[in-house]
PDB file of C-alpha atoms in Angstrom:
ATOM      1  CA  UNK A   1     126.446  90.299 104.732  1.00  0.00           C
ATOM      2  CA  UNK A   2     125.521  91.617 101.293  1.00  0.00           C
ATOM      3  CA  UNK A   3     122.173  91.532  99.518  1.00  0.00           C
ATOM      4  CA  UNK A   4     123.572  88.808  97.259  1.00  0.00           C
ATOM      5  CA  UNK A   5     124.640  86.724 100.281  1.00  0.00           C
ATOM      6  CA  UNK A   6     121.217  87.147 101.831  1.00  0.00           C
ATOM      7  CA  UNK A   7     119.469  86.115  98.625  1.00  0.00           C
ATOM      8  CA  UNK A   8     121.567  82.950  98.431  1.00  0.00           C
ATOM      9  CA  UNK A   9     120.917  82.097 102.093  1.00  0.00           C
ATOM     10  CA  UNK A  10     117.201  82.837 101.678  1.00  0.00           C
ATOM     11  CA  UNK A  11     116.971  80.410  98.743  1.00  0.00           C
ATOM     12  CA  UNK A  12     119.015  77.724 100.496  1.00  0.00           C
ATOM     13  CA  UNK A  13     117.004  77.904 103.709  1.00  0.00           C
ATOM     14  CA  UNK A  14     113.709  77.620 101.840  1.00  0.00           C
ATOM     15  CA  UNK A  15     114.775  75.024  99.267  1.00  0.00           C
ATOM     16  CA  UNK A  16     112.908  72.207 101.025  1.00  0.00           C
ATOM     17  CA  UNK A  17     109.655  74.187 101.162  1.00  0.00           C
ATOM     18  CA  UNK A  18     109.653  76.263  97.957  1.00  0.00           C
ATOM     19  CA  UNK A  19     110.907  75.845  94.416  1.00  0.00           C
ATOM     20  CA  UNK A  20     113.774  78.071  93.297  1.00  0.00           C
ATOM     21  CA  UNK A  21     111.448  80.353  91.326  1.00  0.00           C
ATOM     22  CA  UNK A  22     109.085  80.660  94.317  1.00  0.00           C
ATOM     23  CA  UNK A  23     111.880  81.497  96.748  1.00  0.00           C
ATOM     24  CA  UNK A  24     113.323  84.073  94.311  1.00  0.00           C
ATOM     25  CA  UNK A  25     109.913  85.737  94.020  1.00  0.00           C
ATOM     26  CA  UNK A  26     109.453  85.694  97.804  1.00  0.00           C
ATOM     27  CA  UNK A  27     112.895  87.253  98.217  1.00  0.00           C
ATOM     28  CA  UNK A  28     111.877  90.053  95.835  1.00  0.00           C
ATOM     29  CA  UNK A  29     108.623  90.613  97.722  1.00  0.00           C
ATOM     30  CA  UNK A  30     110.303  90.842 101.124  1.00  0.00           C
ATOM     31  CA  UNK A  31     113.224  92.888  99.814  1.00  0.00           C
ATOM     32  CA  UNK A  32     110.845  95.494  98.479  1.00  0.00           C
ATOM     33  CA  UNK A  33     108.803  95.426 101.673  1.00  0.00           C
ATOM     34  CA  UNK A  34     111.715  95.579 104.129  1.00  0.00           C
ATOM     35  CA  UNK A  35     114.571  97.181 102.201  1.00  0.00           C
ATOM     36  CA  UNK A  36     112.609  99.299  99.760  1.00  0.00           C
ATOM     37  CA  UNK A  37     114.432  97.767  96.768  1.00  0.00           C
ATOM     38  CA  UNK A  38     112.439  96.638  93.744  1.00  0.00           C
ATOM     39  CA  UNK A  39     113.730  93.876  91.425  1.00  0.00           C
ATOM     40  CA  UNK A  40     115.804  96.217  89.281  1.00  0.00           C
ATOM     41  CA  UNK A  41     117.320  98.002  92.263  1.00  0.00           C
ATOM     42  CA  UNK A  42     118.228  94.650  93.823  1.00  0.00           C
ATOM     43  CA  UNK A  43     120.323  93.754  90.761  1.00  0.00           C
ATOM     44  CA  UNK A  44     122.281  96.966  91.159  1.00  0.00           C
ATOM     45  CA  UNK A  45     122.615  96.616  94.932  1.00  0.00           C
ATOM     46  CA  UNK A  46     123.810  93.016  95.085  1.00  0.00           C
ATOM     47  CA  UNK A  47     127.015  94.065  96.896  1.00  0.00           C
ATOM     48  CA  UNK A  48     125.164  96.449  99.219  1.00  0.00           C
ATOM     49  CA  UNK A  49     125.977  95.631 102.855  1.00  0.00           C
ATOM     50  CA  UNK A  50     122.955  94.900 105.016  1.00  0.00           C
ATOM     51  CA  UNK A  51     122.380  96.135 108.526  1.00  0.00           C
ATOM     52  CA  UNK A  52     122.293  93.457 111.223  1.00  0.00           C
ATOM     53  CA  UNK A  53     118.668  94.437 111.934  1.00  0.00           C
ATOM     54  CA  UNK A  54     117.700  93.710 108.310  1.00  0.00           C
ATOM     55  CA  UNK A  55     119.370  90.305 108.472  1.00  0.00           C
ATOM     56  CA  UNK A  56     117.480  89.544 111.715  1.00  0.00           C
ATOM     57  CA  UNK A  57     114.161  90.472 110.087  1.00  0.00           C
ATOM     58  CA  UNK A  58     114.870  88.168 107.130  1.00  0.00           C
ATOM     59  CA  UNK A  59     115.813  85.359 109.532  1.00  0.00           C
ATOM     60  CA  UNK A  60     112.418  85.715 111.257  1.00  0.00           C
ATOM     61  CA  UNK A  61     110.671  85.730 107.869  1.00  0.00           C
ATOM     62  CA  UNK A  62     112.483  82.567 106.792  1.00  0.00           C
ATOM     63  CA  UNK A  63     111.405  80.845 110.021  1.00  0.00           C
ATOM     64  CA  UNK A  64     107.769  81.849 109.424  1.00  0.00           C
ATOM     65  CA  UNK A  65     107.846  80.777 105.770  1.00  0.00           C
ATOM     66  CA  UNK A  66     109.215  77.389 106.792  1.00  0.00           C
ATOM     67  CA  UNK A  67     106.073  76.835 108.884  1.00  0.00           C
ATOM     68  CA  UNK A  68     103.912  77.405 105.813  1.00  0.00           C
ATOM     69  CA  UNK A  69     102.637  80.800 106.904  1.00  0.00           C
ATOM     70  CA  UNK A  70     101.495  82.741 103.817  1.00  0.00           C
ATOM     71  CA  UNK A  71     103.752  85.626 102.912  1.00  0.00           C
ATOM     72  CA  UNK A  72     100.758  87.985 102.904  1.00  0.00           C
ATOM     73  CA  UNK A  73     100.156  87.271 106.590  1.00  0.00           C
ATOM     74  CA  UNK A  74     103.825  87.887 107.332  1.00  0.00           C
ATOM     75  CA  UNK A  75     103.691  91.249 105.562  1.00  0.00           C
ATOM     76  CA  UNK A  76     100.221  91.922 106.942  1.00  0.00           C
ATOM     77  CA  UNK A  77      98.625  92.840 103.639  1.00  0.00           C
ATOM     78  CA  UNK A  78      97.379  91.362 100.391  1.00  0.00           C
ATOM     79  CA  UNK A  79      96.235  92.736  97.072  1.00  0.00           C
ATOM     80  CA  UNK A  80      92.725  92.062  95.871  1.00  0.00           C
ATOM     81  CA  UNK A  81      91.059  93.571  92.841  1.00  0.00           C
ATOM     82  CA  UNK A  82      93.948  96.025  92.559  1.00  0.00           C
ATOM     83  CA  UNK A  83      93.434  97.270  96.117  1.00  0.00           C
ATOM     84  CA  UNK A  84      95.432  96.856  99.312  1.00  0.00           C
ATOM     85  CA  UNK A  85      93.846  94.908 102.168  1.00  0.00           C
ATOM     86  CA  UNK A  86      95.131  94.116 105.628  1.00  0.00           C
ATOM     87  CA  UNK A  87      95.298  90.436 106.572  1.00  0.00           C
ATOM     88  CA  UNK A  88      96.490  88.412 109.516  1.00  0.00           C
ATOM     89  CA  UNK A  89      96.209  84.878 110.859  1.00  0.00           C
ATOM     90  CA  UNK A  90      92.476  85.369 111.571  1.00  0.00           C
ATOM     91  CA  UNK A  91      91.451  85.719 107.917  1.00  0.00           C
ATOM     92  CA  UNK A  92      92.082  83.760 104.753  1.00  0.00           C
ATOM     93  CA  UNK A  93      94.169  85.270 101.983  1.00  0.00           C
ATOM     94  CA  UNK A  94      91.862  86.502  99.191  1.00  0.00           C
ATOM     95  CA  UNK A  95      91.944  84.097  96.239  1.00  0.00           C
ATOM     96  CA  UNK A  96      91.824  84.718  92.479  1.00  0.00           C
ATOM     97  CA  UNK A  97      88.547  82.766  92.407  1.00  0.00           C
ATOM     98  CA  UNK A  98      87.069  85.367  94.724  1.00  0.00           C
ATOM     99  CA  UNK A  99      88.039  88.091  92.240  1.00  0.00           C
ATOM    100  CA  UNK A 100      86.162  86.111  89.579  1.00  0.00           C
ATOM    101  CA  UNK A 101      83.107  85.972  91.850  1.00  0.00           C
ATOM    102  CA  UNK A 102      83.292  89.734  92.427  1.00  0.00           C
ATOM    103  CA  UNK A 103      83.654  90.325  88.668  1.00  0.00           C
ATOM    104  CA  UNK A 104      80.585  88.184  88.050  1.00  0.00           C
ATOM    105  CA  UNK A 105      78.580  89.999  90.736  1.00  0.00           C
ATOM    106  CA  UNK A 106      79.562  93.433  89.392  1.00  0.00           C
ATOM    107  CA  UNK A 107      78.515  92.416  85.885  1.00  0.00           C
ATOM    108  CA  UNK A 108      75.165  91.031  87.025  1.00  0.00           C
ATOM    109  CA  UNK A 109      74.424  94.052  89.195  1.00  0.00           C
ATOM    110  CA  UNK A 110      75.340  96.503  86.427  1.00  0.00           C
ATOM    111  CA  UNK A 111      73.123  94.584  83.980  1.00  0.00           C
ATOM    112  CA  UNK A 112      70.208  94.785  86.408  1.00  0.00           C
ATOM    113  CA  UNK A 113      70.352  98.610  86.408  1.00  0.00           C
ATOM    114  CA  UNK A 114      69.470  98.619  90.100  1.00  0.00           C
ATOM    115  CA  UNK A 115      71.318 101.484  91.753  1.00  0.00           C
ATOM    116  CA  UNK A 116      70.141 101.013  95.323  1.00  0.00           C
ATOM    117  CA  UNK A 117      70.049  97.553  96.782  1.00  0.00           C
ATOM    118  CA  UNK A 118      70.607  95.783 100.074  1.00  0.00           C
ATOM    119  CA  UNK A 119      73.343  93.167 100.029  1.00  0.00           C
ATOM    120  CA  UNK A 120      74.861  90.786 102.544  1.00  0.00           C
ATOM    121  CA  UNK A 121      78.190  88.957 102.386  1.00  0.00           C
ATOM    122  CA  UNK A 122      78.116  85.773 104.439  1.00  0.00           C
ATOM    123  CA  UNK A 123      81.432  84.759 106.019  1.00  0.00           C
ATOM    124  CA  UNK A 124      83.139  88.003 105.094  1.00  0.00           C
ATOM    125  CA  UNK A 125      86.604  87.321 106.531  1.00  0.00           C
ATOM    126  CA  UNK A 126      88.796  90.304 105.619  1.00  0.00           C
ATOM    127  CA  UNK A 127      85.848  92.078 103.991  1.00  0.00           C
ATOM    128  CA  UNK A 128      87.221  92.170 100.450  1.00  0.00           C
ATOM    129  CA  UNK A 129      83.921  91.302  98.755  1.00  0.00           C
ATOM    130  CA  UNK A 130      81.691  93.927 100.382  1.00  0.00           C
ATOM    131  CA  UNK A 131      84.400  96.583 100.177  1.00  0.00           C
ATOM    132  CA  UNK A 132      84.975  96.148  96.443  1.00  0.00           C
ATOM    133  CA  UNK A 133      81.230  96.016  95.782  1.00  0.00           C
ATOM    134  CA  UNK A 134      80.686  99.170  97.861  1.00  0.00           C
ATOM    135  CA  UNK A 135      83.340 100.929  95.760  1.00  0.00           C
ATOM    136  CA  UNK A 136      81.382 100.035  92.623  1.00  0.00           C
ATOM    137  CA  UNK A 137      77.917 100.598  94.072  1.00  0.00           C
ATOM    138  CA  UNK A 138      78.239 103.475  96.514  1.00  0.00           C
ATOM    139  CA  UNK A 139      74.457 103.773  97.028  1.00  0.00           C
ATOM    140  CA  UNK A 140      74.109 100.129  98.073  1.00  0.00           C
ATOM    141  CA  UNK A 141      73.352  99.262 101.692  1.00  0.00           C
ATOM    142  CA  UNK A 142      75.934  96.583 102.374  1.00  0.00           C
ATOM    143  CA  UNK A 143      76.074  94.198 105.322  1.00  0.00           C
ATOM    144  CA  UNK A 144      78.709  91.589 106.071  1.00  0.00           C
ATOM    145  CA  UNK A 145      78.601  88.882 108.709  1.00  0.00           C
ATOM    146  CA  UNK A 146      81.171  86.562 110.190  1.00  0.00           C
ATOM    147  CA  UNK A 147      81.386  84.330 113.221  1.00  0.00           C
ATOM    148  CA  UNK A 148      84.889  85.536 114.080  1.00  0.00           C
ATOM    149  CA  UNK A 149      85.242  88.753 116.053  1.00  0.00           C
ATOM    150  CA  UNK A 150      88.913  88.893 115.015  1.00  0.00           C
ATOM    151  CA  UNK A 151      88.027  88.606 111.338  1.00  0.00           C
ATOM    152  CA  UNK A 152      85.483  91.400 111.698  1.00  0.00           C
ATOM    153  CA  UNK A 153      88.139  93.579 113.333  1.00  0.00           C
ATOM    154  CA  UNK A 154      90.316  93.163 110.216  1.00  0.00           C
ATOM    155  CA  UNK A 155      87.313  93.712 107.917  1.00  0.00           C
ATOM    156  CA  UNK A 156      86.452  96.962 109.724  1.00  0.00           C
ATOM    157  CA  UNK A 157      90.086  98.078 109.501  1.00  0.00           C
ATOM    158  CA  UNK A 158      89.949  97.464 105.745  1.00  0.00           C
ATOM    159  CA  UNK A 159      86.670  99.344 105.344  1.00  0.00           C
ATOM    160  CA  UNK A 160      88.067 102.265 107.347  1.00  0.00           C
ATOM    161  CA  UNK A 161      91.262 102.232 105.261  1.00  0.00           C
ATOM    162  CA  UNK A 162      89.177 102.506 102.079  1.00  0.00           C
ATOM    163  CA  UNK A 163      86.842 105.072 103.636  1.00  0.00           C
ATOM    164  CA  UNK A 164      83.704 102.963 103.203  1.00  0.00           C
ATOM    165  CA  UNK A 165      80.676 102.320 105.387  1.00  0.00           C
ATOM    166  CA  UNK A 166      79.923  98.613 105.664  1.00  0.00           C
ATOM    167  CA  UNK A 167      77.575  97.212 108.321  1.00  0.00           C
ATOM    168  CA  UNK A 168      79.608  94.425 109.948  1.00  0.00           C
ATOM    169  CA  UNK A 169      77.777  91.940 112.170  1.00  0.00           C
ATOM    170  CA  UNK A 170      79.097  89.108 114.311  1.00  0.00           C
ATOM    171  CA  UNK A 171      76.750  86.163 113.953  1.00  0.00           C
ATOM    172  CA  UNK A 172      76.791  82.385 113.823  1.00  0.00           C
ATOM    173  CA  UNK A 173      74.893  82.301 110.533  1.00  0.00           C
ATOM    174  CA  UNK A 174      74.976  78.492 110.310  1.00  0.00           C
ATOM    175  CA  UNK A 175      73.030  78.099 113.557  1.00  0.00           C
ATOM    176  CA  UNK A 176      71.030  81.301 113.781  1.00  0.00           C
ATOM    177  CA  UNK A 177      70.141  81.850 110.148  1.00  0.00           C
ATOM    178  CA  UNK A 178      70.141  85.262 108.534  1.00  0.00           C
ATOM    179  CA  UNK A 179      67.737  87.924 109.691  1.00  0.00           C
ATOM    180  CA  UNK A 180      66.235  90.489 107.363  1.00  0.00           C
ATOM    181  CA  UNK A 181      65.586  90.868 103.670  1.00  0.00           C
ATOM    182  CA  UNK A 182      68.394  91.287 101.123  1.00  0.00           C
ATOM    183  CA  UNK A 183      68.282  91.908  97.392  1.00  0.00           C
ATOM    184  CA  UNK A 184      71.700  90.276  96.973  1.00  0.00           C
ATOM    185  CA  UNK A 185      73.284  87.493  98.987  1.00  0.00           C
ATOM    186  CA  UNK A 186      76.906  86.696  98.237  1.00  0.00           C
ATOM    187  CA  UNK A 187      79.395  84.360  99.852  1.00  0.00           C
ATOM    188  CA  UNK A 188      82.690  82.708  99.069  1.00  0.00           C
ATOM    189  CA  UNK A 189      83.333  80.393 102.017  1.00  0.00           C
ATOM    190  CA  UNK A 190      86.564  78.451 102.428  1.00  0.00           C
ATOM    191  CA  UNK A 191      86.794  75.088 100.705  1.00  0.00           C
TER     192      UNK A 191
END
């Protein structure tokens, strides 16, 4: 099977779930991730023969995409604010609206001229909000809470990957409330 054959099969298999433009983009994403070919290289390698193992991996991806699983969870990573973050089925995929919230928070905090502050992110999920804010405000004391132990595991992995110290806490904040004093409280819960 060639790359061109695989692309055609990929689009056909996903035609009931995704539009043509969406399936083409997903094919590019997975081709770069699995084969190491970017869009331009794919055009030049359309007759390139694939290994059986590569075909098997694409077959598993197609099956997962058909279930509605986000491509970021299949790959295991997502981009947020120009940075790489690990994701899995225990966390939501960071949304563009969350980037807008982070932009707003950065602007407000810069305008306040406060260099050291104590902040908490409620319902942190993958930890994108506190991690980006810690990158911008390295002197801040940042806490992040979530009910899910699995989500906090991913958040800690992301903080470690970016070399940042975030204080992650497992807590049922809806029932127990939030303990302590914070200068900044931020949250972007799921809809």
